[in-house]
PDB file of C-alpha atoms in Angstrom:
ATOM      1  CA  UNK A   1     -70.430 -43.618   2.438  1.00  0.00           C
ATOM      2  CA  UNK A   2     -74.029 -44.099   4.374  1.00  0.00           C
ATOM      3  CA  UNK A   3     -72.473 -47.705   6.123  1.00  0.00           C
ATOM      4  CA  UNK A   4     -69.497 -45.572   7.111  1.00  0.00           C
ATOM      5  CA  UNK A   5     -71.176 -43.463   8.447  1.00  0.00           C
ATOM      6  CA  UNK A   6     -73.965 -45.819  10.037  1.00  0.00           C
ATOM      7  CA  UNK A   7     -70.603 -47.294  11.887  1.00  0.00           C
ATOM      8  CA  UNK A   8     -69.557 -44.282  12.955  1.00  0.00           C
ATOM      9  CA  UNK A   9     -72.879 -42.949  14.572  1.00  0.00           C
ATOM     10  CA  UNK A  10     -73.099 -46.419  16.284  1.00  0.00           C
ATOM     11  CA  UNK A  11     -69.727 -46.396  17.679  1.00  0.00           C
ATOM     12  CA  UNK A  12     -70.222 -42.473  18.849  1.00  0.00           C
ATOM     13  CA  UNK A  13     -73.452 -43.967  20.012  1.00  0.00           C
ATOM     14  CA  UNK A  14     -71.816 -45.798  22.802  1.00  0.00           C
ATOM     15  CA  UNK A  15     -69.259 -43.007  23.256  1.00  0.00           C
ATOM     16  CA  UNK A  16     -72.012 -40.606  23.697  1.00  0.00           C
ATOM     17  CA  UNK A  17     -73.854 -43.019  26.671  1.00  0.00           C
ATOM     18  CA  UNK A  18     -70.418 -42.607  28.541  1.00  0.00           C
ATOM     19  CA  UNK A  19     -69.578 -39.243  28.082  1.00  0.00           C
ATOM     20  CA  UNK A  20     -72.681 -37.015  26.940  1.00  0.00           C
ATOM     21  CA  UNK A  21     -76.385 -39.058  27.244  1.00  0.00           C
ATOM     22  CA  UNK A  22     -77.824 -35.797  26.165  1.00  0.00           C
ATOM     23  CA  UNK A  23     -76.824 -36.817  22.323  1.00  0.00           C
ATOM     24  CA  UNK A  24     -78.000 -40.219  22.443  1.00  0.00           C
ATOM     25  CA  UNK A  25     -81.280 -38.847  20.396  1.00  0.00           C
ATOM     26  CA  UNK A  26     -79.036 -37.828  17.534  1.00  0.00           C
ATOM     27  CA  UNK A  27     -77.022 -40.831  17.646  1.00  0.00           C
ATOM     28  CA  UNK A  28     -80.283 -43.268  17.010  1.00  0.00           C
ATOM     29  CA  UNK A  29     -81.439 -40.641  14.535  1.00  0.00           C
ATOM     30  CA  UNK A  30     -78.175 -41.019  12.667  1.00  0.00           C
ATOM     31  CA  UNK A  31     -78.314 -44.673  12.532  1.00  0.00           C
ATOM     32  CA  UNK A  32     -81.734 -44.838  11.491  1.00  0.00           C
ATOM     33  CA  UNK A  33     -81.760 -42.069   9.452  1.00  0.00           C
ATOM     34  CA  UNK A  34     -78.649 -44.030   7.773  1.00  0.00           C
ATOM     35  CA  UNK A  35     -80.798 -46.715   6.602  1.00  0.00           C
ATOM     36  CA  UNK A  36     -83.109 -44.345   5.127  1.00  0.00           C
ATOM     37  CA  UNK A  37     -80.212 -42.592   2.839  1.00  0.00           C
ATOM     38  CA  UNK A  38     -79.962 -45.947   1.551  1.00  0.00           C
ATOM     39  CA  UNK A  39     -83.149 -45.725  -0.389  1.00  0.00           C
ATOM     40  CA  UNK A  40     -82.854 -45.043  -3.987  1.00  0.00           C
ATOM     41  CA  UNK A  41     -84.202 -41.459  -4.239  1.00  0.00           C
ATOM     42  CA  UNK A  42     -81.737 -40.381  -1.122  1.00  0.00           C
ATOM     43  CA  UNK A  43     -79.026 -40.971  -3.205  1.00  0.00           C
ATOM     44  CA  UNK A  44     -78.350 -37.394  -4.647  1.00  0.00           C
ATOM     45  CA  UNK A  45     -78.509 -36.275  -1.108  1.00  0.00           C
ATOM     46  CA  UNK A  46     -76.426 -38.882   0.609  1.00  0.00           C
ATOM     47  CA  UNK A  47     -72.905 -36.498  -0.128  1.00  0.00           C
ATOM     48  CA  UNK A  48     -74.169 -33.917   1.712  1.00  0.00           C
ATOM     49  CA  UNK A  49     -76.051 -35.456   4.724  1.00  0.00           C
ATOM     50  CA  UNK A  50     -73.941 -38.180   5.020  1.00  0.00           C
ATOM     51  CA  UNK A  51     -70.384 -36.486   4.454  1.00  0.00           C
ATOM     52  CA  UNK A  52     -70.179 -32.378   3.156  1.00  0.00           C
ATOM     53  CA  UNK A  53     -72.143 -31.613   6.530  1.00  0.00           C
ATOM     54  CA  UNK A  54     -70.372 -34.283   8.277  1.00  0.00           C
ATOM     55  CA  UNK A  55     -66.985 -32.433   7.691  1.00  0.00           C
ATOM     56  CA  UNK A  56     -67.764 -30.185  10.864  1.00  0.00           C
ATOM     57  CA  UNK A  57     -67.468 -33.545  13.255  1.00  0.00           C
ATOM     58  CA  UNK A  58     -63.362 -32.683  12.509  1.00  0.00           C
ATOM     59  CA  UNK A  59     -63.068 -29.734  14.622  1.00  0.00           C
ATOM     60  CA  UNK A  60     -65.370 -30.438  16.881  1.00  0.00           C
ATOM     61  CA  UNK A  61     -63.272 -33.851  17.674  1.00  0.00           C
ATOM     62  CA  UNK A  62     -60.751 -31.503  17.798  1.00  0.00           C
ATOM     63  CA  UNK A  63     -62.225 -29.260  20.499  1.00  0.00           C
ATOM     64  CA  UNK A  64     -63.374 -32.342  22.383  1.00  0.00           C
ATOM     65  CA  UNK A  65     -60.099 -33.252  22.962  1.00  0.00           C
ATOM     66  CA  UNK A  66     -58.984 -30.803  24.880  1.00  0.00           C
ATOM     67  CA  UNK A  67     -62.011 -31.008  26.830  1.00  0.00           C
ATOM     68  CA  UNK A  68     -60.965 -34.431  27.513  1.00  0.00           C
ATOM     69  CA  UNK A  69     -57.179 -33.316  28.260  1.00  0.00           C
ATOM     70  CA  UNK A  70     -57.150 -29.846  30.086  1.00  0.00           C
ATOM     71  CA  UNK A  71     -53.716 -30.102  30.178  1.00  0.00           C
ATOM     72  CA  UNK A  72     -53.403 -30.092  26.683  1.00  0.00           C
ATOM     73  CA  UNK A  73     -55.910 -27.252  26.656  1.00  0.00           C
ATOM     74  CA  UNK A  74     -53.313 -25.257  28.756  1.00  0.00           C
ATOM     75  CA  UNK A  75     -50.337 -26.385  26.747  1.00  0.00           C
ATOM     76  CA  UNK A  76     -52.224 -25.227  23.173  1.00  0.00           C
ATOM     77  CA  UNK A  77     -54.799 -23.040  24.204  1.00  0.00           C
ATOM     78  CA  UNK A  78     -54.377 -20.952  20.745  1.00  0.00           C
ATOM     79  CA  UNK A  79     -55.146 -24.675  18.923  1.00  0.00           C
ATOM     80  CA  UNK A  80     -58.097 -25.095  21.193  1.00  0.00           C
ATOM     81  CA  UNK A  81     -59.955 -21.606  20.458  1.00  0.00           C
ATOM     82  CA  UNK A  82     -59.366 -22.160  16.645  1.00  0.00           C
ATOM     83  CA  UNK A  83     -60.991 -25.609  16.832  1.00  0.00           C
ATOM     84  CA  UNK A  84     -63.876 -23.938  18.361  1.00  0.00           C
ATOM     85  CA  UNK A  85     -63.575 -21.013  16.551  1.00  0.00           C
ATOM     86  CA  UNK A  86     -63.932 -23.372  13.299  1.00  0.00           C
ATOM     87  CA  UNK A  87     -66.219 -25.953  13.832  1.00  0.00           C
ATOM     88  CA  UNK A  88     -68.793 -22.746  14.900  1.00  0.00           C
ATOM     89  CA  UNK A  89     -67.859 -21.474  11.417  1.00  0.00           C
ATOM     90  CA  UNK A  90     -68.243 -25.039   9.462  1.00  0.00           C
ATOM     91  CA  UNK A  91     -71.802 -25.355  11.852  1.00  0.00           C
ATOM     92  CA  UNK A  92     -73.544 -22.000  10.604  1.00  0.00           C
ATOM     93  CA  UNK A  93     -72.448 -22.933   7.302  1.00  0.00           C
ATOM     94  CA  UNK A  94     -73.297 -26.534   6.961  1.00  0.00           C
ATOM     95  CA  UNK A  95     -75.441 -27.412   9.716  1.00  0.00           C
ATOM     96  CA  UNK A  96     -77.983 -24.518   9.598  1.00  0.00           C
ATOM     97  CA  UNK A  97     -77.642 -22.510   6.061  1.00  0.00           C
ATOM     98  CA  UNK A  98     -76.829 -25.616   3.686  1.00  0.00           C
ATOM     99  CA  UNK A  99     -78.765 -27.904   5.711  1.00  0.00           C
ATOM    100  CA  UNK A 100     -82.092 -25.974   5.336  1.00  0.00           C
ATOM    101  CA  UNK A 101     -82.028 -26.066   2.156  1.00  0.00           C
ATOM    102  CA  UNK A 102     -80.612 -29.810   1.103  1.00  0.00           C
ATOM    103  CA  UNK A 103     -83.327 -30.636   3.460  1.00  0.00           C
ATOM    104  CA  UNK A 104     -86.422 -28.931   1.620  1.00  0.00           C
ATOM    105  CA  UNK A 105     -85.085 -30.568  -1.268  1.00  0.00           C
ATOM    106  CA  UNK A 106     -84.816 -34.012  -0.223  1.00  0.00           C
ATOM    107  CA  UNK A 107     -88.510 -33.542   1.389  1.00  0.00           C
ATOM    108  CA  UNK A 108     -89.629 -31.486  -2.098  1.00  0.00           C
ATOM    109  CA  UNK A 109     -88.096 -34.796  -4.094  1.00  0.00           C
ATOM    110  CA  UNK A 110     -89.325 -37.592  -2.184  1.00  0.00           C
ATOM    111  CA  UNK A 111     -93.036 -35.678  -2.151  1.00  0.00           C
ATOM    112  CA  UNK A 112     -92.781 -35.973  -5.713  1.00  0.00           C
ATOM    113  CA  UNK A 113     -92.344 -39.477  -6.030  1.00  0.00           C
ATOM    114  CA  UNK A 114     -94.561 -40.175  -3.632  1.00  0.00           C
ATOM    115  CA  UNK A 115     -97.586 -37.734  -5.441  1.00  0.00           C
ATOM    116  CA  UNK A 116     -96.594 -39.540  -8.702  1.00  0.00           C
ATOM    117  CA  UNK A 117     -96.930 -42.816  -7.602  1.00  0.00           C
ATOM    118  CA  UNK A 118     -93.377 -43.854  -7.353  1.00  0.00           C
ATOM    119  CA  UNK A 119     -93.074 -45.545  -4.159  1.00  0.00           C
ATOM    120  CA  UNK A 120     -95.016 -48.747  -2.534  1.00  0.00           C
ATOM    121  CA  UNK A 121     -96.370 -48.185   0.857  1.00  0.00           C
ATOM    122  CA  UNK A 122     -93.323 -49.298   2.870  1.00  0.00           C
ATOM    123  CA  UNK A 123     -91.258 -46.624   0.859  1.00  0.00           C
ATOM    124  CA  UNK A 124     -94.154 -44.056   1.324  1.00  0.00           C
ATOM    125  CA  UNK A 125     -93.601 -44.800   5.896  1.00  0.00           C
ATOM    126  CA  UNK A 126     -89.811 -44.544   5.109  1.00  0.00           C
ATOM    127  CA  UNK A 127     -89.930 -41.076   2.985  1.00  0.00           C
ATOM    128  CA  UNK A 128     -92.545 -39.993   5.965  1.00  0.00           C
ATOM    129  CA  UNK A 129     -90.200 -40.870   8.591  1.00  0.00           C
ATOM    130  CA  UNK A 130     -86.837 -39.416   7.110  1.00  0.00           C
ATOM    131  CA  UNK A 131     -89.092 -36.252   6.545  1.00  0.00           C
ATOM    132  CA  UNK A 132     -89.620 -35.956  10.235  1.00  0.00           C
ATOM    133  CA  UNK A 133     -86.741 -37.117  11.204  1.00  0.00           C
ATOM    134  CA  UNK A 134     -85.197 -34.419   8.973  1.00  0.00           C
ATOM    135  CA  UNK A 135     -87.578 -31.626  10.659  1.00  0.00           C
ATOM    136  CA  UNK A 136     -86.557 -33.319  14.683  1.00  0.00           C
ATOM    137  CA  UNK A 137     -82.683 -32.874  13.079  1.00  0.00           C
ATOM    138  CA  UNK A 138     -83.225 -29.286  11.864  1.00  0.00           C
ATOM    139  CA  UNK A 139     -84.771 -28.151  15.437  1.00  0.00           C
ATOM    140  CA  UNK A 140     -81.480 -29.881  16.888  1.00  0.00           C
ATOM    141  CA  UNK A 141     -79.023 -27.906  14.398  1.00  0.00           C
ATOM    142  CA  UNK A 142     -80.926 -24.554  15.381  1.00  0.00           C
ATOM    143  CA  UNK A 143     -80.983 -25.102  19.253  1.00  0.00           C
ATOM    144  CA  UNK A 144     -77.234 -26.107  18.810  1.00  0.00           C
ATOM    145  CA  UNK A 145     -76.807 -22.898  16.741  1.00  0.00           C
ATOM    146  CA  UNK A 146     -78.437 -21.066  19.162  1.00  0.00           C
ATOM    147  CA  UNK A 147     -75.742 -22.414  21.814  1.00  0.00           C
ATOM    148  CA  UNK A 148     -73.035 -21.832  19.763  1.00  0.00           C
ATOM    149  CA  UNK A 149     -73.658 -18.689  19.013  1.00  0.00           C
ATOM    150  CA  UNK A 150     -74.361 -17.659  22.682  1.00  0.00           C
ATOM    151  CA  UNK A 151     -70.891 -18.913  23.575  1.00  0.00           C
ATOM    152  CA  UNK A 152     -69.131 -16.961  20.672  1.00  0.00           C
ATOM    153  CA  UNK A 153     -71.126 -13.923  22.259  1.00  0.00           C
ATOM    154  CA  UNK A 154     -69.700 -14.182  25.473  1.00  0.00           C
ATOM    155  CA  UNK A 155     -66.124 -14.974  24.224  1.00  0.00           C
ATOM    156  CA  UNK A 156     -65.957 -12.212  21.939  1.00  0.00           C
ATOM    157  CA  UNK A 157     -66.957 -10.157  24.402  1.00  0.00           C
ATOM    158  CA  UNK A 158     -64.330 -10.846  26.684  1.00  0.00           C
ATOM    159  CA  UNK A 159     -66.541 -12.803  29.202  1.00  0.00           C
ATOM    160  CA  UNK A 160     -65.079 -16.109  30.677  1.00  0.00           C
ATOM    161  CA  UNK A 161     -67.280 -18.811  29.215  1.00  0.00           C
ATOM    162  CA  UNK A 162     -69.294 -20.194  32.795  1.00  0.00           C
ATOM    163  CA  UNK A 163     -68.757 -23.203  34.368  1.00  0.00           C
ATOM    164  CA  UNK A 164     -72.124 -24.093  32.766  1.00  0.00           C
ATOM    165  CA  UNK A 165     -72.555 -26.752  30.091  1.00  0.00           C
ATOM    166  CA  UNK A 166     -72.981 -24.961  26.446  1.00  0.00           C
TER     167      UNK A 166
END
């Protein structure tokens, strides 16, 4: 699951240098983060970081489609507000509620091992980083909630999304 992922993030990687720079910090994240999960104490937490929270990519692909293809945005645009309309869902769910928590867990757990001795020094700098990488990811999923949630405002109250970026 974590090298299918890993491939993933580094393909998207290059996708995101062409199309959106602005999420090249989340791609290397992934990737490194990636090798991290593939540390023996990640592994309870490796089906949720590195697929249940994943599952909100679908939509989202979905929605970025007919970004890609306004056309096809025209031709389905009932398709196109559900794919938004979901992957906000699937985000608040997995992204900020489950993700707050799986995340205090993994930090709780790897704490542990660490305070009981349980890990050499290299696996001590790896827990430390996927701990802050964990906290960079969390501000990430909140400012993207935050955005999300903005642009649900606006649409549900009958304002045009703007021509600016969300």
């Amino acid at each position: 699951l974590v090298n299918a992922v890993e491939s993933f993030y580094l393909f998207d990687f290059f996708v995101a240098l062409v199309i959106d720079p602005t999420m090249t910090l989340h791609h290397v994240l992934m990737i490194l983060m990636a090798l991290v999960c593939k540390k023996k104490y990640c592994c309870y937490f490796v089906h949720f970081f590195g697929g249940i929270c994943e599952l909100s990519n679908v939509p989202l692909k979905v929605f970025n489609i007919f970004r890609i293809l306004p056309d096809l945005k025209r031709k389905m645009p009932t398709l196109e507000k559900l794919s938004m309309l979901v992957f906000g869902l699937m985000f608040y769910v997995l992204r900020i509620g489950w993700w707050g928590y799986a995340s205090y867990q993994l930090v709780r757990s790897a704490e542990a091992h660490i305070a009981a001795g349980m890990f050499d020094s290299q696996a001590v700098a790896v827990s430390r980083f996927g701990s802050v990488s964990l906290a960079v990811f969390t501000v990430m999923q909140v400012f993207w909630g935050y955005k999300i949630g903005r642009k649900a405002l606006r649409m549900l109250g009958g304002k045009k999304a703007s021509g600016k970026k969300d």
